[in-house]
Structure formats: C-alpha cells, structure tokens
Short mmCIF file of C-alpha atoms in Angstrom, two decimals:
data_model
loop_
_atom_site.label_atom_id
_atom_site.label_comp_id
_atom_site.label_asym_id
_atom_site.label_seq_id
_atom_site.Cartn_x
_atom_site.Cartn_y
_atom_site.Cartn_z
CA MET E 52 206.52 11.88 128.58
CA ALA E 53 205.00 14.92 126.97
CA ILE E 54 203.93 18.39 127.93
CA VAL E 55 201.22 19.84 125.76
CA GLU E 56 199.63 23.25 125.67
CA ILE E 57 196.07 23.63 124.46
CA ASP E 58 194.44 26.78 123.15
CA VAL E 59 190.99 26.09 124.57
CA GLU E 60 189.31 28.66 122.35
CA THR E 61 190.42 26.92 119.16
CA GLY E 62 191.36 23.41 120.33
CA LYS E 63 194.84 23.70 118.86
CA ILE E 64 197.48 21.53 120.49
CA GLU E 65 201.13 22.42 120.81
CA VAL E 66 203.54 19.79 122.10
CA LEU E 67 205.96 21.80 124.20
CA LYS E 68 208.26 19.01 125.25
CA TYR E 69 208.69 15.31 124.61
CA VAL E 70 211.04 13.04 126.55
CA ALA E 71 211.74 9.43 125.61
CA VAL E 72 213.90 7.05 127.67
CA ASP E 73 214.64 3.70 126.04
CA ASP E 74 216.69 0.62 126.59
CA CYS E 75 217.67 -1.41 123.54
CA GLY E 76 220.48 -3.29 125.17
CA VAL E 77 223.93 -2.76 123.71
CA GLN E 78 223.88 0.13 121.21
CA ILE E 79 226.02 -0.69 118.19
CA ASN E 80 225.45 2.69 116.50
CA PRO E 81 224.09 5.33 118.90
CA LEU E 82 223.33 7.74 116.03
CA ILE E 83 221.05 5.20 114.42
CA VAL E 84 219.39 4.52 117.78
CA GLU E 85 218.75 8.26 118.17
CA GLY E 86 217.31 8.52 114.67
CA GLN E 87 215.04 5.54 115.19
CA VAL E 88 213.65 6.96 118.43
CA HIS E 89 213.03 10.36 116.85
CA GLY E 90 211.33 8.83 113.83
CA GLY E 91 209.21 6.53 115.95
CA VAL E 92 208.09 9.30 118.29
CA ILE E 93 207.12 11.49 115.35
CA GLN E 94 205.17 8.64 113.79
CA GLY E 95 203.26 8.10 117.06
CA LEU E 96 202.69 11.83 117.38
CA ALA E 97 201.39 11.88 113.81
CA GLN E 98 198.87 9.18 114.71
CA ALA E 99 197.75 11.10 117.78
CA LEU E 100 197.40 14.47 116.10
CA PHE E 101 197.34 14.25 112.31
CA GLU E 102 196.82 11.03 110.39
CA GLU E 103 193.24 10.07 109.56
CA ALA E 104 191.60 8.05 106.78
CA VAL E 105 188.20 9.68 106.25
CA TYR E 106 185.39 7.86 104.42
CA ASP E 107 182.10 9.22 103.15
CA GLU E 108 178.71 7.59 103.82
CA ASP E 109 179.14 5.34 100.77
CA GLY E 110 182.52 4.07 101.92
CA ASN E 111 184.62 6.10 99.49
CA LEU E 112 187.96 7.24 100.81
CA LYS E 113 188.18 11.05 100.85
CA THR E 114 191.75 11.43 102.10
CA THR E 115 193.41 10.05 98.98
CA THR E 116 196.55 12.17 98.73
CA LEU E 117 199.09 13.62 101.15
CA ALA E 118 197.26 16.92 100.78
CA GLU E 119 194.33 15.47 102.76
CA TYR E 120 195.99 12.66 104.71
CA LEU E 121 198.08 14.76 107.07
CA VAL E 122 201.63 13.79 107.91
CA PRO E 123 203.61 16.31 110.00
CA ALA E 124 206.70 18.02 108.68
CA ALA E 125 209.77 18.99 110.69
CA CYS E 126 208.29 22.33 111.72
CA ASP E 127 205.21 20.62 113.15
CA VAL E 128 206.97 18.48 115.74
CA PRO E 129 208.74 19.45 118.96
CA SER E 130 212.37 18.91 119.83
CA ILE E 131 212.61 15.44 121.32
CA THR E 132 214.76 14.81 124.36
CA THR E 133 216.10 11.27 124.54
CA ALA E 134 217.98 9.27 127.10
CA HIS E 135 218.89 5.62 127.36
CA THR E 136 219.70 2.93 129.82
CA VAL E 137 221.72 -0.08 128.65
CA THR E 138 220.65 -3.50 129.87
CA PRO E 139 222.43 -6.02 127.65
CA SER E 140 220.05 -8.61 126.29
CA PRO E 141 220.80 -12.10 127.59
CA THR E 142 219.36 -13.77 124.47
CA ASN E 143 222.20 -13.13 122.04
CA GLN E 144 225.96 -12.73 122.07
CA LEU E 145 225.92 -9.05 121.14
CA GLY E 146 223.44 -8.16 123.88
CA VAL E 147 221.35 -6.19 121.41
CA LYS E 148 217.61 -5.55 121.11
CA GLY E 149 215.51 -3.75 118.52
CA ILE E 150 214.79 0.00 118.78
CA GLY E 151 212.66 0.59 115.67
CA GLU E 152 209.26 0.29 117.34
CA ALA E 153 210.02 1.77 120.73
CA GLY E 154 209.41 5.40 119.86
CA THR E 155 206.13 4.69 118.08
CA ILE E 156 204.50 2.50 120.68
CA GLY E 157 204.69 4.98 123.50
CA ALA E 158 204.12 8.23 121.64
CA ALA E 159 200.45 8.15 120.69
CA PRO E 160 199.15 7.30 124.18
CA THR E 161 201.62 9.74 125.72
CA ILE E 162 200.29 12.65 123.67
CA ILE E 163 196.65 11.71 124.21
CA ASN E 164 197.16 11.24 127.95
CA ALA E 165 198.85 14.64 128.13
CA ILE E 166 195.87 16.21 126.33
CA ILE E 167 193.37 14.57 128.66
CA ASP E 168 195.44 15.58 131.66
CA ALA E 169 195.51 19.18 130.44
CA LEU E 170 191.76 19.21 129.84
CA SER E 171 190.73 17.22 132.89
CA SER E 172 189.89 20.37 134.84
CA LEU E 173 187.35 21.13 132.11
CA GLY E 174 185.73 17.71 132.59
CA VAL E 175 187.19 16.04 129.49
CA LYS E 176 187.84 12.34 130.11
CA HIS E 177 188.30 10.93 126.61
CA MET E 178 189.98 12.07 123.41
CA PRO E 179 189.71 10.23 120.08
CA MET E 180 192.60 10.16 117.62
CA PRO E 181 193.60 12.19 115.76
CA ALA E 182 193.09 14.97 118.28
CA SER E 183 192.56 17.62 115.63
CA PRO E 184 191.75 21.14 116.82
CA GLN E 185 188.11 20.60 115.85
CA THR E 186 187.93 17.31 117.79
CA VAL E 187 189.51 18.88 120.86
CA TRP E 188 187.21 21.89 120.67
CA ARG E 189 184.14 19.65 120.41
CA ALA E 190 185.31 17.61 123.41
CA ILE E 191 185.64 20.79 125.44
CA GLN E 192 182.18 21.97 124.40
CA SER E 193 180.61 18.57 125.21
CA ALA E 194 182.19 18.52 128.64
CA LYS E 195 180.61 21.89 129.40
CA LYS E 196 177.10 20.44 129.06
CA MET A 11 200.16 12.92 89.74
CA ILE A 12 201.69 14.53 86.70
CA PRO A 13 200.04 17.31 84.71
CA ALA A 14 198.21 16.63 81.47
CA ALA A 15 200.35 17.35 78.40
CA PHE A 16 200.86 21.01 77.62
CA ASP A 17 202.76 23.27 75.25
CA TYR A 18 204.95 26.15 76.41
CA LYS A 19 205.87 29.60 75.15
CA ARG A 20 207.90 32.25 76.91
CA ALA A 21 206.81 35.89 76.72
CA SER A 22 209.36 38.67 77.13
CA SER A 23 206.87 41.47 77.65
CA ALA A 24 203.32 42.05 78.83
CA ALA A 25 202.30 43.00 75.28
CA GLU A 26 203.73 39.77 73.87
CA ALA A 27 202.05 37.74 76.63
CA ILE A 28 198.67 39.31 75.87
CA SER A 29 199.04 38.74 72.16
CA LEU A 30 199.93 35.07 72.78
CA VAL A 31 197.00 34.48 75.13
CA GLY A 32 194.75 36.12 72.50
CA GLN A 33 195.86 33.45 70.02
CA TYR A 34 195.19 30.51 72.35
CA GLY A 35 192.18 31.77 74.30
CA ASP A 36 190.74 29.51 76.97
CA GLU A 37 193.34 26.85 76.36
CA ALA A 38 196.15 29.08 77.65
CA LYS A 39 197.16 30.08 81.17
CA PHE A 40 199.86 32.42 82.32
CA LEU A 41 202.71 30.91 84.31
CA ALA A 42 204.37 33.31 86.76
CA GLY A 43 205.94 31.69 89.85
CA GLY A 44 203.93 28.53 89.26
CA HIS A 45 203.22 27.90 92.91
CA SER A 46 199.46 28.13 92.61
CA LEU A 47 199.07 26.83 89.06
CA ILE A 48 201.47 23.88 88.92
CA PRO A 49 200.04 22.10 92.01
CA LEU A 50 196.58 22.48 90.45
CA MET A 51 197.88 21.05 87.17
CA LYS A 52 199.43 18.12 88.99
CA LEU A 53 196.02 17.32 90.47
CA ARG A 54 194.60 17.85 86.96
CA LEU A 55 192.14 20.39 88.34
CA ALA A 56 193.57 22.71 85.66
CA GLN A 57 194.54 21.37 82.25
CA PRO A 58 195.72 24.26 80.06
CA SER A 59 197.11 23.02 76.79
CA MET A 60 199.37 26.11 76.53
CA LEU A 61 201.41 27.71 79.28
CA ILE A 62 202.60 31.24 78.60
CA ASP A 63 205.59 31.84 80.84
CA ILE A 64 205.65 35.45 82.02
CA GLY A 65 208.05 34.72 84.87
CA ARG A 66 210.98 36.44 83.20
CA ILE A 67 209.30 39.79 82.53
CA THR A 68 211.56 41.49 85.04
CA ASP A 69 210.25 44.98 84.47
CA LEU A 70 206.99 43.89 86.12
CA SER A 71 208.82 43.20 89.37
CA TYR A 72 209.03 46.41 91.41
CA ILE A 73 207.88 48.13 94.58
CA LYS A 74 207.51 51.91 94.29
CA ASP A 75 206.30 54.78 96.41
CA ALA A 76 203.52 56.34 94.32
CA GLY A 77 202.46 59.09 96.71
CA ASP A 78 199.26 57.98 98.39
CA HIS A 79 199.86 54.31 97.63
CA ILE A 80 202.56 51.70 97.16
CA ALA A 81 202.68 50.33 93.60
CA ILE A 82 203.79 46.70 93.35
CA GLY A 83 204.51 45.04 90.01
CA ALA A 84 202.48 41.86 89.52
CA LEU A 85 205.60 39.73 89.10
CA THR A 86 207.12 40.77 92.42
CA ARG A 87 207.98 37.66 94.47
CA HIS A 88 206.40 37.24 97.89
CA MET A 89 209.86 37.35 99.49
CA ASP A 90 210.47 40.81 98.05
CA VAL A 91 207.12 42.10 99.34
CA GLU A 92 207.88 40.59 102.75
CA LYS A 93 211.33 42.20 102.99
CA SER A 94 210.56 45.56 101.38
CA GLU A 95 211.31 48.52 103.64
CA LEU A 96 208.69 50.57 101.77
CA VAL A 97 205.97 47.99 102.36
CA LYS A 98 207.01 47.43 105.98
CA LYS A 99 206.81 51.16 106.59
CA HIS A 100 203.59 52.05 104.78
CA VAL A 101 201.56 48.82 104.69
CA PRO A 102 203.06 46.52 107.33
CA LEU A 103 200.05 44.19 107.22
CA LEU A 104 200.95 43.31 103.62
CA ALA A 105 204.62 42.63 104.42
CA HIS A 106 203.54 40.44 107.33
CA ALA A 107 200.99 38.50 105.28
CA ALA A 108 203.44 37.99 102.40
CA GLY A 109 205.83 36.46 104.93
CA HIS A 110 203.24 33.84 105.79
CA VAL A 111 202.67 32.51 102.28
CA GLY A 112 203.73 28.86 102.11
CA ASP A 113 207.34 28.59 103.12
CA ALA A 114 210.58 30.35 102.20
CA GLN A 115 211.07 28.30 99.02
CA VAL A 116 207.56 29.15 97.85
CA ARG A 117 208.08 32.82 98.68
CA HIS A 118 211.20 32.95 96.51
CA ARG A 119 209.20 31.85 93.47
CA GLY A 120 205.56 32.78 93.94
CA THR A 121 204.40 36.23 92.81
CA ILE A 122 201.78 38.56 94.20
CA GLY A 123 200.09 38.91 90.79
CA GLY A 124 199.96 35.16 90.36
CA SER A 125 198.46 34.64 93.80
CA LEU A 126 195.79 37.30 93.30
CA ALA A 127 194.86 36.22 89.75
CA HIS A 128 194.54 32.63 90.96
CA ALA A 129 191.75 33.92 93.23
CA ASP A 130 191.83 31.17 95.84
CA SER A 131 189.88 32.23 98.92
CA ALA A 132 192.24 30.12 101.04
CA SER A 133 195.29 32.16 100.00
CA ASP A 134 196.61 34.90 102.24
CA LEU A 135 197.12 37.78 99.81
CA PRO A 136 193.68 38.05 98.20
CA ALA A 137 192.05 38.63 101.61
CA THR A 138 194.90 40.86 102.78
CA THR A 139 194.79 43.16 99.73
CA LEU A 140 190.99 43.12 99.95
CA ALA A 141 191.13 44.31 103.58
CA LEU A 142 193.61 47.00 102.52
CA GLY A 143 191.30 48.40 99.84
CA ALA A 144 193.78 47.69 97.06
CA THR A 145 193.25 48.32 93.36
CA TYR A 146 194.54 45.92 90.74
CA VAL A 147 195.71 47.02 87.27
CA ALA A 148 194.94 44.70 84.37
CA GLN A 149 196.27 44.94 80.85
CA GLY A 150 194.47 43.47 77.85
CA PRO A 151 194.44 43.79 74.07
CA ASN A 152 192.30 46.94 74.37
CA GLY A 153 194.52 48.62 76.92
CA GLU A 154 194.63 48.98 80.66
CA ARG A 155 191.92 49.09 83.31
CA THR A 156 191.79 49.22 87.09
CA ILE A 157 189.70 46.86 89.21
CA ALA A 158 189.02 47.44 92.90
CA ALA A 159 189.85 44.39 95.00
CA LYS A 160 186.26 44.29 96.27
CA ASP A 161 185.06 43.83 92.67
CA PHE A 162 187.73 41.33 91.68
CA TYR A 163 186.78 38.03 93.32
CA LYS A 164 183.80 36.46 91.58
CA GLY A 165 183.74 32.86 92.75
CA PHE A 166 185.87 29.83 93.47
CA LEU A 167 189.17 30.41 91.57
CA GLU A 168 187.32 32.94 89.44
CA SER A 169 188.41 36.53 89.07
CA ALA A 170 187.14 39.51 87.10
CA LEU A 171 190.03 39.14 84.63
CA ALA A 172 189.06 38.37 81.07
CA ALA A 173 190.80 35.38 79.49
CA ASP A 174 193.08 37.71 77.53
CA GLU A 175 193.96 40.04 80.41
CA MET A 176 197.00 40.02 82.65
CA LEU A 177 197.52 41.65 86.03
CA THR A 178 200.39 44.13 85.81
CA GLU A 179 200.29 46.12 89.05
CA ILE A 180 198.80 46.12 92.53
CA ARG A 181 198.16 49.49 94.20
CA VAL A 182 197.89 49.42 97.99
CA PRO A 183 196.88 52.59 99.84
CA LYS A 184 199.37 53.72 102.45
CA ILE A 185 198.23 53.53 106.04
CA SER A 186 199.78 55.91 108.53
CA GLY A 187 199.80 55.00 112.17
CA GLY A 188 197.55 52.43 113.74
CA SER A 189 198.32 48.74 113.83
CA TYR A 190 197.34 45.46 112.22
CA GLY A 191 196.50 41.88 113.06
CA PHE A 192 196.95 38.74 110.99
CA GLU A 193 195.73 35.33 112.06
CA LYS A 194 196.40 32.18 110.06
CA PHE A 195 194.95 29.08 111.68
CA ASN A 196 196.24 25.78 110.38
CA ARG A 197 197.17 22.33 111.63
CA ARG A 198 200.58 22.17 109.98
CA ALA A 199 202.95 25.09 109.66
CA GLN A 200 203.00 25.22 105.86
CA ASP A 201 199.33 24.58 105.18
CA TRP A 202 196.79 27.00 103.83
CA ALA A 203 194.72 28.66 106.53
CA ILE A 204 191.68 26.68 107.67
CA VAL A 205 190.41 30.13 108.62
CA GLY A 206 192.44 33.34 108.44
CA VAL A 207 191.93 37.01 109.20
CA ALA A 208 193.67 40.15 107.90
CA ALA A 209 192.79 43.32 109.81
CA TRP A 210 194.04 46.85 110.32
CA ARG A 211 192.94 49.90 112.28
CA SER A 212 194.11 53.49 111.92
CA ASN A 213 192.64 56.92 112.64
CA GLY A 214 189.08 55.72 113.09
CA ASN A 215 189.20 53.51 109.98
CA SER A 216 189.58 49.78 109.66
CA GLY A 217 189.60 46.88 107.25
CA ILE A 218 188.78 43.26 108.04
CA ALA A 219 188.85 40.35 105.57
CA LEU A 220 188.41 36.61 106.05
CA VAL A 221 190.47 33.82 104.48
CA ASN A 222 188.85 30.49 103.52
CA MET A 223 185.39 31.34 104.84
CA GLY A 224 183.69 31.00 101.45
CA SER A 225 184.34 30.65 97.75
CA THR A 226 185.88 34.13 97.70
CA PRO A 227 187.82 36.15 100.28
CA ILE A 228 185.28 38.07 102.34
CA LEU A 229 185.46 41.76 103.20
CA ALA A 230 183.70 42.14 106.54
CA VAL A 231 182.15 45.50 105.75
CA SER A 232 179.49 45.69 108.45
CA ALA A 233 181.99 44.61 111.11
CA SER A 234 184.42 47.28 109.97
CA ASN A 235 181.73 49.99 109.88
CA ALA A 236 180.50 49.05 113.34
CA LEU A 237 184.04 49.12 114.69
CA ASN A 238 184.64 52.55 113.16
CA GLN A 239 181.48 53.79 114.89
CA GLY A 240 182.65 52.59 118.29
CA ALA A 241 181.45 48.97 118.52
CA SER A 242 183.46 46.69 120.79
CA ILE A 243 185.98 44.27 119.33
CA ALA A 244 183.85 41.35 120.51
CA ASP A 245 180.76 42.71 118.74
CA ALA A 246 182.76 43.40 115.57
CA ALA A 247 184.06 39.82 115.66
CA GLU A 248 180.49 38.46 115.86
CA LEU A 249 179.45 40.67 112.93
CA ALA A 250 182.43 39.60 110.84
CA ALA A 251 181.69 35.90 111.33
CA ALA A 252 178.06 36.51 110.41
CA GLU A 253 179.10 37.93 107.03
CA ALA A 254 180.24 34.49 105.91
CA GLU A 255 178.44 31.24 105.12
CA PRO A 256 181.29 28.77 105.07
CA GLN A 257 180.98 25.23 103.80
CA SER A 258 182.07 22.17 105.71
CA ASP A 259 185.04 20.35 104.25
CA LEU A 260 187.70 17.86 105.32
CA ASN A 261 189.49 20.54 107.28
CA ALA A 262 186.61 21.92 109.31
CA SER A 263 182.85 21.81 109.68
CA SER A 264 180.98 25.04 109.02
CA ASP A 265 180.07 25.62 112.68
CA TYR A 266 183.69 25.21 113.75
CA ARG A 267 184.76 27.62 111.00
CA ILE A 268 182.28 30.22 112.21
CA HIS A 269 183.52 29.79 115.76
CA LEU A 270 187.14 30.11 114.63
CA ALA A 271 186.30 33.24 112.64
CA LYS A 272 184.90 34.92 115.76
CA VAL A 273 187.94 34.02 117.84
CA LEU A 274 190.47 34.95 115.15
CA VAL A 275 188.80 38.25 114.19
CA ARG A 276 188.76 39.18 117.85
CA ARG A 277 192.46 38.34 118.22
CA ALA A 278 193.38 40.17 115.01
CA LEU A 279 191.48 43.27 116.12
CA GLU A 280 193.10 43.15 119.53
CA ASN A 281 196.49 43.26 117.81
CA ALA A 282 195.28 45.93 115.44
CA SER A 283 194.19 48.06 118.38
CA LYS A 284 197.54 48.20 120.14
#
C-alpha cells in the first residue's frame, strides 16, 4: 500500500508512505528477507516513477547512460514499512518460499493506483509509466478538457 | 566512459597557472574541484590534452567583507560558501543556493569559480550570482579585469573568459533586509534542476534569474522591473517565463518548462516577499 502526495501545479509525486506485507513461508534469515523486500519495492517504484527507455523517430535509443535512464537513489525513495506473516510452504521440508520478486511485483501498480486515486477527483482515470512530473501534469491538463 | 588521454601540470599560483595555459592554449583546461569538468571529460564532451590543476592554490579560497560587497575567492568550495556566516548574513540567497549544489561530497570539492567558469545554464550558481548582480574578476597575462555577471554568459558552456584567463574572485553585493526564494525542480534529489529560480527582494529592488531555461542562465529583467514598480507576483512570474525560449529535451518539453518557470518564479517571489 502506498500514500502519495501530488503537487498538481507541477505534477511532482512524493511517496509519503509505503507498506508491504509478505509471506515467504519460513524465514531462514529475516535480515535478508527485509533487504529483498526493500530492494524489490524500490525497483517497482523506479519502474512506476523513473525508468524509461526513450527512442527517437528513427529508433535510436536516447537514454543510453545512467544520466538519462533514471534510477532512484536512496534519497529519492520513502521509508518502507514491512510486515510478514509466516505460512510454511507444504512443498519442501524447510517450509520456505522465495521472496526476491515479491516486492517488485506489487510496487509499480501500487504506486500508479495511488496516483490515480489521488487524482481521481480531477477526472484522471489512467496514468502511464513512468509517471514523471511532466506526464502527471499533462494527464491533469487533459482531464480538465 | 573514461576520459581521453591527457597530460597534467600543477600550478602553485594564479600567475603560474596563467603562464602555463598561455603555453598550451586551447588544448589546456583548468582543473579546480573537477566536479563540472571531469564528468564532461568522462563523456568525452571535453577532451583537453592538458589539465592545469589549480585546486591547491589555497590563497584563492577566502570569503571577505569588502564593505559594500562580499568578496569570494574563486577556489572557495561550495561547502564553505554554504556555511559562511558572512554570506548567510549579507547574501543569504547565495549561501542557500550553494547548499543545493549536487550533494555534500560534491560541495566539499567543487568550487564557485569552477562552477561559474564552466557556464552551464543548468547549474545553480551562475543564475544565482546573475540574479544577485555579481561581478567576476578575471586574471590574464595582461592583468586583471572585472566582468559583470550579466555580460559573462555567452552561450552553452561558453563564458566571456579568454582561453588564457582565470577567474580569481567573485564580488557579490550585500543585500540588507528583504528575503529570497530559491526553487530547484528535479526528479531526483541530486539532479541538476529541470527548471530553477533564484530570486530576492529588498527595499523596492529585486533580482530574478532562471536556471536551465536556455543555453545561458537568464536574468529576468522585465519581470524584476515590473515587480519593483508594483506589479503583482503572478504578473511578474508570467513576464519572467516570457523572457525565455527553452528547448525541449529528455527532461522536459518546452511548454512544460515554460509552465514550470511560471509556477516556480511565483513560488520564489512569494518566499522573497515574506
């Protein structure tokens, strides 16, 4: 779950809070589980808000370095609140399941849904990824028409 | 990427630096903090065959009260400008802007002279010193001259410095009273501004400059004049945005930039009017 705040004049998004609750069965190393969830959430958030491969009309890639292809740094992401339930997996003797993908899968739609929820009163029903400030601003302007 | 091959000499004084750059001409660039030049060299957008390291000329790092202005040595690090009690007292807009350059590691190395000489319209300090009506002091083989900030920025990464000149001092007029506003709009905390605004108001005067709204930092003269004559902040913001013709790039289209400029000038002026 995420709470986002949108500056409607500029389209800038701030993720105020992010909560992830996961179940990966028996946790062998809870610190690693925590790290995996954080990393996955940030990767999903990056897809929702930052990462974009941009091509010109001739098909040349314009975002060829990390200066143009945006990946968030620590100061660009919110604190992530995590919690877990433990349902031991019945398919193996340790009762374990994977946790590497869990954070990623949920994060991008969570952020986008939060943005659409925040902007729904302005008539915005759809938000492409990444939801850059310019994209958000354009969506707000289009909804006004 | 790694830079193209280059040679390196260290200068221990401004005079030695100028004599060295005279020998190597266009092939040489000064290296101060390196935080504008080295990234450019790594992208091979600059390929000097000789780097003249002026970063250890410690007597060019100072901040002094010079009466009607604050005199800042060109090799003063951004961190020192940010933390200086003199700058905070007499030109708080400059201390604030210096504190927004890059991140703390960059501010410990980068210098004000280096940033200004690099003349990138997307940097914070060219626009800020432009808004503040600063004068830059340049030293060359024929002596010293002063250049007003408004005459300094000629084009994209192009300043009024001759190839054999070096910035030695930045003179920023003191401002008494009033307030300032500084807006730096970016997507990630450590990025350059997509659009930025440096503004101040005091005693019926004002200064407004725009970051990354063109190939040079832009002094919004008509906006400032209108404001001084009683125009509303909203009207001044419209005028300021109209003084620029920004290009579209990967970060923003030109119409979004113009819109951002209006919003950010308005916000900066609101802060400057408190």
